[in-house]
Tab-separated table of C-alpha atoms in Angstrom:
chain	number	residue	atom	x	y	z
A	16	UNK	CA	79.658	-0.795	20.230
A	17	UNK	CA	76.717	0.390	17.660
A	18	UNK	CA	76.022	-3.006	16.853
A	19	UNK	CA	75.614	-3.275	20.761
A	20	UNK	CA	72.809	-0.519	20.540
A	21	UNK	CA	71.315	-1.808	17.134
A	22	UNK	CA	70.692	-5.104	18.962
A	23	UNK	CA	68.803	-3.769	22.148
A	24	UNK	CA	66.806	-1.487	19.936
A	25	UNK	CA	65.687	-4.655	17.759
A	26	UNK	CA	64.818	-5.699	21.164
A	27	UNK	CA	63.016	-2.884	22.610
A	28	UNK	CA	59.472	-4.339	22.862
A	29	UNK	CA	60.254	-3.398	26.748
A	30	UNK	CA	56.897	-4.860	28.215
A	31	UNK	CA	57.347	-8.372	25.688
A	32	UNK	CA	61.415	-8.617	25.934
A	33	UNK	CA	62.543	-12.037	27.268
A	34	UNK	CA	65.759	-10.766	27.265
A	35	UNK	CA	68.208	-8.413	29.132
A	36	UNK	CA	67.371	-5.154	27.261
A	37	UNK	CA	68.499	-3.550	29.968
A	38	UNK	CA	71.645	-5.292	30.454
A	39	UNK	CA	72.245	-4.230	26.105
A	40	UNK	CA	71.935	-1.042	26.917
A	41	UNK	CA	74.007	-0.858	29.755
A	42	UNK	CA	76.905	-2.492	27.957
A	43	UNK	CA	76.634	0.202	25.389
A	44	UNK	CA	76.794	3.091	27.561
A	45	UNK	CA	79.336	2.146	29.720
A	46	UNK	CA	81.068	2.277	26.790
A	47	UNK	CA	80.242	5.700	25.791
A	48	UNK	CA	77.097	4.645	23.039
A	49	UNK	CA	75.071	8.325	23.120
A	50	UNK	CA	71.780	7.081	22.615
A	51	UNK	CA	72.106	3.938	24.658
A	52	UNK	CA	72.960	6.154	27.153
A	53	UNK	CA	69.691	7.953	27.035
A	54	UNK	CA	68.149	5.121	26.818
A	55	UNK	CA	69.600	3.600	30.053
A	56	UNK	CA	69.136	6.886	31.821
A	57	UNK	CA	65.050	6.826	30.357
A	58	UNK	CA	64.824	3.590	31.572
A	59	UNK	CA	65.981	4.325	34.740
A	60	UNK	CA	63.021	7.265	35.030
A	61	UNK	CA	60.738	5.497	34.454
A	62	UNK	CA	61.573	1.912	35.816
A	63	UNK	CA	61.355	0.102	32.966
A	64	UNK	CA	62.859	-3.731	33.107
A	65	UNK	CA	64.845	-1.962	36.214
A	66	UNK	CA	64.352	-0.627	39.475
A	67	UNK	CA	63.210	3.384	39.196
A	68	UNK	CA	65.997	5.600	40.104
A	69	UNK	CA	65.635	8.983	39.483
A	70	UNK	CA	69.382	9.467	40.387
A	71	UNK	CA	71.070	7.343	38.269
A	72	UNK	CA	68.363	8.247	35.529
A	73	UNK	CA	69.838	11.766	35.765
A	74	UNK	CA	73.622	10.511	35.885
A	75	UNK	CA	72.681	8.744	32.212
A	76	UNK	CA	70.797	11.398	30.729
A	77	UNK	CA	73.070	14.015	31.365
A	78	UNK	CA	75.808	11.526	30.068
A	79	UNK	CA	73.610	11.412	27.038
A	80	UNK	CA	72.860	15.690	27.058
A	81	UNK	CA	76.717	16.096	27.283
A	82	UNK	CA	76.727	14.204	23.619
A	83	UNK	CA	74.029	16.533	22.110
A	84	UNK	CA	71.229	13.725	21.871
A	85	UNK	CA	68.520	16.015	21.764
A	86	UNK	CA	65.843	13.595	23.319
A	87	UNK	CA	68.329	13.514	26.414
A	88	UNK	CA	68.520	17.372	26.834
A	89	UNK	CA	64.381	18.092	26.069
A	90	UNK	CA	63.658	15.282	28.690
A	91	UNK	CA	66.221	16.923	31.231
A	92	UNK	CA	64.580	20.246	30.411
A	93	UNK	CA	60.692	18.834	31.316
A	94	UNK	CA	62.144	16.840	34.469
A	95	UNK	CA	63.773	20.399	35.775
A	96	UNK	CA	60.151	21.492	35.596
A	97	UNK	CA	58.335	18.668	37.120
């Protein structure tokens, strides 16, 4: 599952990628990869290699916040206050 994460972040030259980043990420946090699940959830926000949804960017990053990722819970904290 890390090694899941390790290889999207290798890959994480979003606006270059050739590849499914998205779909790396994904794969780890479905199955339960913290940081992939921010990830998924940031890329979400901000539509990133995937449609915007603010929605299911909250569903991820709270996954994430749940975990303690720390990124997760200061970005839910500056959203709240958008």
């Amino acid at each position: 599952e890390f090694a899941l994460h390790l290889r999207a972040v290798d890959l994480k030259d979003f606006h270059l990628a050739t590849v499914d980043v998205f779909g790396w990420f994904m794969q780890a946090a479905e199955k339960g990869l913290a940081w992939s699940q921010f990830e998924v959830g940031w890329m979400y926000y901000f539509g990133i290699k995937v449609e915007k949804n603010e929605t299911l960017a909250l569903r991820w990053l709270k996954r994430a916040a749940n975990q303690n990722v720390r990124k997760a819970i200061s970005m839910l904290g500056e959203i709240e206050y958008l």
